[in-house]
Coordinates of C-alpha atoms in Angstrom, one line a residue:
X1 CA -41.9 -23.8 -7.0
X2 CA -38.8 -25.6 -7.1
X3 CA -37.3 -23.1 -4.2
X4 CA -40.3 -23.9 -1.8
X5 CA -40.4 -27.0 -2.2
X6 CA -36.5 -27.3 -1.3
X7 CA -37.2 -24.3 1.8
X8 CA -39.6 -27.0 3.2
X9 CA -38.0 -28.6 6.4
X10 CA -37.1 -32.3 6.1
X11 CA -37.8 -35.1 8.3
X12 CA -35.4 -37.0 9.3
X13 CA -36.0 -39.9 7.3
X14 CA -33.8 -43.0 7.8
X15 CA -33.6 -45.2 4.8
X16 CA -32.6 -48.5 4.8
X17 CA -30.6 -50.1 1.9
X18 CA -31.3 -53.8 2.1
X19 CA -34.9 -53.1 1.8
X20 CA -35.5 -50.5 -1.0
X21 CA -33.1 -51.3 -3.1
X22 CA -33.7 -54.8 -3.6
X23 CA -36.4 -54.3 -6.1
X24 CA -35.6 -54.6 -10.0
X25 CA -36.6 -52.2 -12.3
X26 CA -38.5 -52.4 -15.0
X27 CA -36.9 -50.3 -17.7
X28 CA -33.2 -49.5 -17.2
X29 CA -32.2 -46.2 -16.1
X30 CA -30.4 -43.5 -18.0
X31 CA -26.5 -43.2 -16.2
X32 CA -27.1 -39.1 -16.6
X33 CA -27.2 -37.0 -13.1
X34 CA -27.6 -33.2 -12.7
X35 CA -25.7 -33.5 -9.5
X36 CA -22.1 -35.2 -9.0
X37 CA -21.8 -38.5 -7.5
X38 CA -21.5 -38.8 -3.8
X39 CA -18.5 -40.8 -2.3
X40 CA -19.2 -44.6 -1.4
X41 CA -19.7 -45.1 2.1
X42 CA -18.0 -48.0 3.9
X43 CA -20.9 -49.8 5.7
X44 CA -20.1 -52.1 8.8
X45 CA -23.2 -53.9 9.2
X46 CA -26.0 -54.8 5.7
X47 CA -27.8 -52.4 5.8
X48 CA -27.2 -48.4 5.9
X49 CA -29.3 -45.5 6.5
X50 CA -29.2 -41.8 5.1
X51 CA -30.4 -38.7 7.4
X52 CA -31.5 -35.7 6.0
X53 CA -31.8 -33.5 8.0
X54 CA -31.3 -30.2 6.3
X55 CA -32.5 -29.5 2.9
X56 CA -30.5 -28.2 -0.1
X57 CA -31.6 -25.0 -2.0
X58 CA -29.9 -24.8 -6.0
X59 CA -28.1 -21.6 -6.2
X60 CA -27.0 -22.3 -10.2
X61 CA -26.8 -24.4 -13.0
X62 CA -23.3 -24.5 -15.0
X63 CA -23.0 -26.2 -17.9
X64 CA -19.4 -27.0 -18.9
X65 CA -20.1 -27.8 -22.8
X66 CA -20.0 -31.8 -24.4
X67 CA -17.7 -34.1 -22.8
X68 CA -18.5 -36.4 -25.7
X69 CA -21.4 -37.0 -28.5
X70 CA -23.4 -38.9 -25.4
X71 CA -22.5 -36.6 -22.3
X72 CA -22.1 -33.7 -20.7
X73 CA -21.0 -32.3 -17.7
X74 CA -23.1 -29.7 -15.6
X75 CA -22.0 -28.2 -12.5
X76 CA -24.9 -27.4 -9.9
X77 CA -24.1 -25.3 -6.9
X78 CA -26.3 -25.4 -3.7
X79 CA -26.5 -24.4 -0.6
X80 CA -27.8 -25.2 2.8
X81 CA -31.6 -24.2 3.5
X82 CA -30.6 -21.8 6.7
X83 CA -28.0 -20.7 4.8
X84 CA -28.3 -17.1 3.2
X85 CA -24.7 -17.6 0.6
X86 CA -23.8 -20.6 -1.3
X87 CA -21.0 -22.9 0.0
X88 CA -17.5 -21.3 -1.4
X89 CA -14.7 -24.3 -1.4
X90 CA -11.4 -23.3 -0.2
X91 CA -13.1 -20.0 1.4
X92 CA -10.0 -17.8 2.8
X93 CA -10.5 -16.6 6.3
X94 CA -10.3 -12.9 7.1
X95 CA -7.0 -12.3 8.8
X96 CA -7.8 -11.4 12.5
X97 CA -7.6 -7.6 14.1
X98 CA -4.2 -9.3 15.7
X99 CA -2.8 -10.1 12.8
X100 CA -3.6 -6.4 10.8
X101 CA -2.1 -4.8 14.0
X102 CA 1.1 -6.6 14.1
X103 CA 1.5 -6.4 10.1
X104 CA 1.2 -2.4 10.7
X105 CA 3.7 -2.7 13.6
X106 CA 5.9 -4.0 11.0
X107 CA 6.0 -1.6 8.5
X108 CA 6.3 1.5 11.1
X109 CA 9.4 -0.6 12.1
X110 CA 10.7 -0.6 9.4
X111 CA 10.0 2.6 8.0
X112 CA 11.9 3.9 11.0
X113 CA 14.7 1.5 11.0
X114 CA 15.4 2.6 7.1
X115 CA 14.8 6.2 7.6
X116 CA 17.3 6.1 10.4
X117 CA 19.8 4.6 8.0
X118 CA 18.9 6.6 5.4
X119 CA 19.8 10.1 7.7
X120 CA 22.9 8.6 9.0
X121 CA 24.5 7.9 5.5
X122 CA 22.6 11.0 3.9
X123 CA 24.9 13.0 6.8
X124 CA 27.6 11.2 5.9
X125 CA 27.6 12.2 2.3
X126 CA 27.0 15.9 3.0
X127 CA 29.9 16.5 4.9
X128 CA 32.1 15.1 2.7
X129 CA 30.6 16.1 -0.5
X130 CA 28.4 19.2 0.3
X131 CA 25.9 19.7 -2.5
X132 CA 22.0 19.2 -1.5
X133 CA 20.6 19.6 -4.4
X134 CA 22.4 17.0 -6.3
X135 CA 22.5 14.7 -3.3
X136 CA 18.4 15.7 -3.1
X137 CA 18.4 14.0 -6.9
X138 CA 20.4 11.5 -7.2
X139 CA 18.1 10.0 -4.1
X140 CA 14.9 10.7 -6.4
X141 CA 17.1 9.3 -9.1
X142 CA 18.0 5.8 -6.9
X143 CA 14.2 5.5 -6.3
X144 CA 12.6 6.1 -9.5
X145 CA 15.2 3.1 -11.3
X146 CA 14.6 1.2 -8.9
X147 CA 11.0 1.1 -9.6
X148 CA 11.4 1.0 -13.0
X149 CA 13.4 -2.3 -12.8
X150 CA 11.0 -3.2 -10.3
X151 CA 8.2 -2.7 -13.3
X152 CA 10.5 -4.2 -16.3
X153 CA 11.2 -7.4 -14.0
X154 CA 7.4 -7.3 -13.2
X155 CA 8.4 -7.5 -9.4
X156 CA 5.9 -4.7 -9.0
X157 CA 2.3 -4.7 -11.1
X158 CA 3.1 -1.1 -13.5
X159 CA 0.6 1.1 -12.8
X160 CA -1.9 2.3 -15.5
X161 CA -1.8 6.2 -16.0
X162 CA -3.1 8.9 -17.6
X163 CA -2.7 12.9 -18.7
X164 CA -5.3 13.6 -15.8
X165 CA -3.2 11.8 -13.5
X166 CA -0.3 13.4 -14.1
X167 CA -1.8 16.7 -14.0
X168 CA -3.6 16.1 -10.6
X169 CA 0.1 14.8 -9.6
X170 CA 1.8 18.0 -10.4
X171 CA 0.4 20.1 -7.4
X172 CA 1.4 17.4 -5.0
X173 CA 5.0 16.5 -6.6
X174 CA 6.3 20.6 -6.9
X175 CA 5.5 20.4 -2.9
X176 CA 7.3 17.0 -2.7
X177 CA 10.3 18.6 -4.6
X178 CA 10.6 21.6 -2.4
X179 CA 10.0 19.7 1.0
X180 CA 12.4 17.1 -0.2
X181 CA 15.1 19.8 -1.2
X182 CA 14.6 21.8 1.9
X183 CA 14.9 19.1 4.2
X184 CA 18.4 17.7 3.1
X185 CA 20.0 22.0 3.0
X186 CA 19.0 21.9 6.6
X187 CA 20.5 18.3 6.8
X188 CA 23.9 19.6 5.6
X189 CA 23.7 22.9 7.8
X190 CA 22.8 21.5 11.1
X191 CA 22.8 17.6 13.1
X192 CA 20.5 15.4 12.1
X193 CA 18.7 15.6 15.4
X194 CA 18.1 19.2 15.1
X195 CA 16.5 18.5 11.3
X196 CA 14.1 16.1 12.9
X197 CA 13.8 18.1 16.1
X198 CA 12.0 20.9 14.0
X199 CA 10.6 18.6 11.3
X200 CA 8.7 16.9 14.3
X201 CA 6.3 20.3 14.3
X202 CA 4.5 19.4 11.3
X203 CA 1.5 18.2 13.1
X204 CA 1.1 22.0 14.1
X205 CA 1.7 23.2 10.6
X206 CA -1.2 21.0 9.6
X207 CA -3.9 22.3 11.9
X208 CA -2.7 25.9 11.5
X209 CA -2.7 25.6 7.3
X210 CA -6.2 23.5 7.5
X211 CA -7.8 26.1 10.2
X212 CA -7.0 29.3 8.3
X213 CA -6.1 28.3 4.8
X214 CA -8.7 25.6 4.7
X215 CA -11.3 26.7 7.0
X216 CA -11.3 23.1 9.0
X217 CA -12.1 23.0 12.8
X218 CA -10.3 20.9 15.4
X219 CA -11.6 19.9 19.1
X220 CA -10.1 22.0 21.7
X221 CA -7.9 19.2 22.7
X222 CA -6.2 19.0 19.5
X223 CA -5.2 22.5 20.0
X224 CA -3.8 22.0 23.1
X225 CA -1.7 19.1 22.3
X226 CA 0.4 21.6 19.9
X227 CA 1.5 23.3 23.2
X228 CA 4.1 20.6 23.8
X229 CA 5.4 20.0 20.1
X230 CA 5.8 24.2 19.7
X231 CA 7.4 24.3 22.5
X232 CA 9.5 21.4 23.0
X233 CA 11.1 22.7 19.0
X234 CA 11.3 26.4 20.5
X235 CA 13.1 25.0 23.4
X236 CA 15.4 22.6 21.0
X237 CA 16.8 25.5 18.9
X238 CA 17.3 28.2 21.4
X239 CA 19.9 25.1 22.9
X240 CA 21.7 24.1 19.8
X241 CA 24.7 24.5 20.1
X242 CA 25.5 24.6 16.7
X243 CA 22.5 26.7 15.2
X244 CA 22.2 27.8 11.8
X245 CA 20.1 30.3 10.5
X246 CA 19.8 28.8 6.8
X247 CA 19.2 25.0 8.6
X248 CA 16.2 26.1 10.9
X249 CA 14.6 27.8 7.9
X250 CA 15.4 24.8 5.5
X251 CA 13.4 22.5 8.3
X252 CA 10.8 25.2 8.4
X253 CA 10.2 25.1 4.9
X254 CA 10.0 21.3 4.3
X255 CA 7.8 20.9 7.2
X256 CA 5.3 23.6 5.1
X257 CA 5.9 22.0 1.7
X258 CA 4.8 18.5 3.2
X259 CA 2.0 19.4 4.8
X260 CA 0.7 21.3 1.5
X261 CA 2.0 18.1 -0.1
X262 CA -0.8 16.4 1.9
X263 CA -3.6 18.6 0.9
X264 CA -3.1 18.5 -2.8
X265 CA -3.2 14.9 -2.2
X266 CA -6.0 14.8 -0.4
X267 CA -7.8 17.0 -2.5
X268 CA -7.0 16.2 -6.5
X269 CA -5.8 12.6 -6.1
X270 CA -9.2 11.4 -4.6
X271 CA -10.5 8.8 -6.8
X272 CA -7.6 8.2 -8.7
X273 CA -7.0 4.1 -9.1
X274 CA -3.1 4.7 -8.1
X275 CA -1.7 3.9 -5.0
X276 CA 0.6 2.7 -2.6
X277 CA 3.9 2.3 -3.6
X278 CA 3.4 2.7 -7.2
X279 CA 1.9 6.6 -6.7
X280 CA 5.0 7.0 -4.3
X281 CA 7.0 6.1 -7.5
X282 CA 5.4 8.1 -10.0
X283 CA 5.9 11.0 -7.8
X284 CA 9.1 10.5 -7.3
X285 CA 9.9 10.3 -11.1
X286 CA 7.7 13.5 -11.5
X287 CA 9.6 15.3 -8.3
X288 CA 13.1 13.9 -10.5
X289 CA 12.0 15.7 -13.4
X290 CA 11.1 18.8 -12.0
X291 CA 14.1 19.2 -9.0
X292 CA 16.8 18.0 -12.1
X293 CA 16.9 21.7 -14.2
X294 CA 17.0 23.7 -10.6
X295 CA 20.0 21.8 -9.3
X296 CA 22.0 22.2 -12.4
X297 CA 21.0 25.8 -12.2
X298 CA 21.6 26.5 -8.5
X299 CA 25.3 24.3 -7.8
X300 CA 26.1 22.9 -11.4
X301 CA 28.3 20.2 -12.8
X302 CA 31.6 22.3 -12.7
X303 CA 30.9 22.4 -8.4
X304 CA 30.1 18.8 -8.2
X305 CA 33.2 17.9 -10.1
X306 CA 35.3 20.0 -8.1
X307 CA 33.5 18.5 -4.8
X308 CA 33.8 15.0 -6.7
X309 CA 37.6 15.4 -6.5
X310 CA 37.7 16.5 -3.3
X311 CA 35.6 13.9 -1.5
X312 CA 37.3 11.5 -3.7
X313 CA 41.0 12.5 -2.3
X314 CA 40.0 12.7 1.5
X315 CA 38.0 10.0 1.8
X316 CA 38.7 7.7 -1.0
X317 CA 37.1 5.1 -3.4
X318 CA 34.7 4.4 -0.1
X319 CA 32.8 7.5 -0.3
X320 CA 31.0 6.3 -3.8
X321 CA 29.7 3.4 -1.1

């Protein structure tokens, strides 16, 4: 009853101050409202009128417990009538299509900027200390503390786990391993360029594993568009001056490891509540434990102190930078 009474539309009804309120009252009023007080308005002339021109529909009562023996305090929420959602304060605005673009922009920056650094100095450390598979896990290494600080410090919001999760991630962190491995042998073979040259083909990995492996279809002009990536790479290595055999495959390899990567991804992480940076971690940690009992098996720690000595004596206390 209540609800169409308030849906009913309202007159405006001016109401004049000096005139109804004048009148005393004959037994004194309770000082107890359901609703909070409204603000004074400052009057110019004697008299003042109210408009109501929209009514107001209750959306819910709160009560709030005993202020004291004699009073409490409720809360009552409302809304307008031609409203369909009750009044929110403070409501934050969606941020604009503008906005989510340019905050995108931002991270492909900067994804780009750091992996461009993170090539140069990864070069930089091969030549001088040639060992991939230690220089492969100590990067693994680098990322998983600095998560877990990241975690201790509470920079970062630890993520919850569990034995499913880790056995859903197991699929996806072996390919991560080998992609990861693959990519910095081919790193210390060949340039840089010629690593990313070939690694650039992994969009045509990905529709040739998901069309015969997988079973997916693609539009004709997805197909197409792999003419230019096969053959710009094909066109890449037969130039190289400085072509290795063992480098190609390495770039090969990681381009098929990642895109498998994906997949298992795709396929037995679905649902799971990790995410973002914090599932980027946990597979790194997961990669660390898996990659650390192949590289002591395949270079082991009487190489890398050899190396260690070397690198040390040509380049100095700069190369541990």
């Amino acid at each position: 009853i209540l609800s169409m009474i308030s849906s009913v539309k309202q007159p405006t009804v001016p109401i004049t101050g000096s005139n109804v309120f004048r009148q005393k009252l004959t037994a004194p009023l309770r000082q107890f409202s359901v609703l909070p007080p409204l603000p004074a308005l400052k009057t110019r002339g004697k008299s003042s009128a109210i408009a109501i021109a929209k009514p107001l529909c209750v959306s819910a009562v709160e009560g709030f417990g005993e202020l004291n023996k004699k009073r409490s305090l409720i809360a009552c929420k409302a809304y307008e009538a031609d409203r369909s959602e009750p009044i929110e304060e403070g409501a934050k605005q969606e941020p604009s299509e503008a906005a989510k673009k340019l905050k995108i922009g931002v991270y492909f920056a900067t994804w780009w900027a750091l992996n461009v650094v993170f090539n140069i100095y990864n070069k930089k450390v091969l030549n001088a200390f040639p060992f991939p598979w230690l220089t492969s896990t100590l990067s693994l290494a680098c990322g998983s503390l600095m998560m877990l600080i990241s975690w201790a410090t509470r920079l970062a919001e630890a993520p919850k786990t569990d034995f499913e999760f880790w056995k859903a991630l197991l699929p996806v962190a072996l390919a991560h391993t080998i992609g990861h491995v693959a990519a910095t042998v081919s790193m210390s073979k060949v340039a840089v360029s010629f690593t990313h040259i070939i690694k650039s083909g992994e969009p045509a990995f990905s529709v040739l594993v998901s069309r015969f492996i997988l079973g997916e279809t693609f539009p004709a002009s997805v197909y197409l568009s792999l003419i230019p990536i096969i053959g710009g790479c094909g066109l890449a290595a037969l130039t190289e001056l400085n072509f290795n055999m063992t480098g190609f495959m390495g770039a090969m390899i990681s381009n098929l490891a990642f895109v498998f990567r994906n997949i298992f991804s795709k396929r037995g992480m679905k649902g799971k509540s990790v995410g973002g940076m914090n599932y980027y971690a946990c597979l790194s940690m997961l990669s660390l434990l898996i990659l650390t009992p192949f590289a002591i098996a395949v270079e082991g720690p009487q190489m890398w102190a050899v190396g260690w000595e070397t690198a040390l004596s040509q380049i100095g206390p700069q190369f541990i930078w």
